[in-house]
Amino acid sequence: MSRLEGKIGGDGNQPVEAEDILEALAEEQRREAVRRYFSGGDGWREASASLGGAFAAKQPWLKPDGEE
């Protein structure tokens, strides 16, 4: 897909945004990293490094300790 193509077609009548595809790929890569980390098998160190120690997405309502 070129950068000039704003949208690509999906199975239905609605176009699929390139941003949506990239987000889905990133989420799948994150899931794979979590699986590798918890399996303790090959690649768990790389998975740990790519995850940065954060397994849950930050929520806007969560605040650091001492901050209210």
mmCIF file of C-alpha atoms in Angstrom:
data_model
loop_
_atom_site.group_PDB
_atom_site.id
_atom_site.type_symbol
_atom_site.label_atom_id
_atom_site.label_comp_id
_atom_site.label_asym_id
_atom_site.label_seq_id
_atom_site.Cartn_x
_atom_site.Cartn_y
_atom_site.Cartn_z
ATOM 1 C CA MET A 1 0.000 0.000 0.000
ATOM 2 C CA SER A 2 1.414 3.376 -0.877
ATOM 3 C CA ARG A 3 1.245 6.418 1.358
ATOM 4 C CA LEU A 4 -0.883 8.114 -1.269
ATOM 5 C CA GLU A 5 -3.678 5.589 -0.851
ATOM 6 C CA GLY A 6 -5.820 6.880 1.966
ATOM 7 C CA LYS A 7 -8.043 3.846 2.272
ATOM 8 C CA ILE A 8 -8.000 0.216 1.263
ATOM 9 C CA GLY A 9 -10.994 -2.016 0.806
ATOM 10 C CA GLY A 10 -12.130 -4.716 3.209
ATOM 11 C CA ASP A 11 -14.584 -7.577 2.819
ATOM 12 C CA GLY A 12 -17.609 -5.308 3.211
ATOM 13 C CA ASN A 13 -18.604 -1.986 1.737
ATOM 14 C CA GLN A 14 -16.794 0.080 4.362
ATOM 15 C CA PRO A 15 -13.215 1.176 3.658
ATOM 16 C CA VAL A 16 -10.464 0.133 6.060
ATOM 17 C CA GLU A 17 -8.149 2.880 7.278
ATOM 18 C CA ALA A 18 -4.416 2.190 7.130
ATOM 19 C CA GLU A 19 -4.161 3.432 10.727
ATOM 20 C CA ASP A 20 -6.575 0.695 11.848
ATOM 21 C CA ILE A 21 -4.433 -1.958 10.178
ATOM 22 C CA LEU A 22 -1.263 -0.648 11.819
ATOM 23 C CA GLU A 23 -2.948 -0.565 15.242
ATOM 24 C CA ALA A 24 -4.119 -4.163 14.821
ATOM 25 C CA LEU A 25 -0.607 -5.279 13.869
ATOM 26 C CA ALA A 26 0.911 -3.481 16.863
ATOM 27 C CA GLU A 27 -1.636 -5.073 19.213
ATOM 28 C CA GLU A 28 -0.872 -8.548 17.841
ATOM 29 C CA GLN A 29 2.870 -7.956 18.297
ATOM 30 C CA ARG A 30 2.222 -6.897 21.899
ATOM 31 C CA ARG A 31 0.126 -10.015 22.576
ATOM 32 C CA GLU A 32 2.879 -12.200 21.159
ATOM 33 C CA ALA A 33 5.437 -10.461 23.387
ATOM 34 C CA VAL A 34 3.255 -11.085 26.461
ATOM 35 C CA ARG A 35 2.900 -14.771 25.512
ATOM 36 C CA ARG A 36 6.658 -15.145 25.122
ATOM 37 C CA TYR A 37 7.354 -13.345 28.390
ATOM 38 C CA PHE A 38 5.030 -15.562 30.413
ATOM 39 C CA SER A 39 6.118 -18.754 28.688
ATOM 40 C CA GLY A 40 9.714 -18.267 29.805
ATOM 41 C CA GLY A 41 10.822 -19.925 26.570
ATOM 42 C CA ASP A 42 12.947 -18.606 23.747
ATOM 43 C CA GLY A 43 12.619 -14.875 23.300
ATOM 44 C CA TRP A 44 11.292 -14.021 26.758
ATOM 45 C CA ARG A 45 14.103 -11.532 27.451
ATOM 46 C CA GLU A 46 13.451 -9.692 24.187
ATOM 47 C CA ALA A 47 9.729 -9.723 24.937
ATOM 48 C CA SER A 48 10.351 -8.257 28.378
ATOM 49 C CA ALA A 49 12.479 -5.488 26.876
ATOM 50 C CA SER A 50 9.901 -4.631 24.213
ATOM 51 C CA LEU A 51 7.073 -4.505 26.748
ATOM 52 C CA GLY A 52 8.989 -2.229 29.062
ATOM 53 C CA GLY A 53 7.417 -3.832 32.122
ATOM 54 C CA ALA A 54 3.919 -2.522 31.384
ATOM 55 C CA PHE A 55 1.328 -5.211 30.729
ATOM 56 C CA ALA A 56 -1.793 -3.083 31.081
ATOM 57 C CA ALA A 57 -2.647 0.025 29.138
ATOM 58 C CA LYS A 58 -2.547 3.173 31.255
ATOM 59 C CA GLN A 59 -5.955 4.394 32.279
ATOM 60 C CA PRO A 60 -6.601 8.155 32.550
ATOM 61 C CA TRP A 61 -8.249 7.753 35.963
ATOM 62 C CA LEU A 62 -5.175 6.060 37.506
ATOM 63 C CA LYS A 63 -2.704 8.367 39.240
ATOM 64 C CA PRO A 64 0.753 7.706 40.710
ATOM 65 C CA ASP A 65 1.046 7.176 44.463
ATOM 66 C CA GLY A 66 0.873 10.436 46.382
ATOM 67 C CA GLU A 67 -0.878 12.301 43.575
ATOM 68 C CA GLU A 68 -4.570 13.025 44.043
#
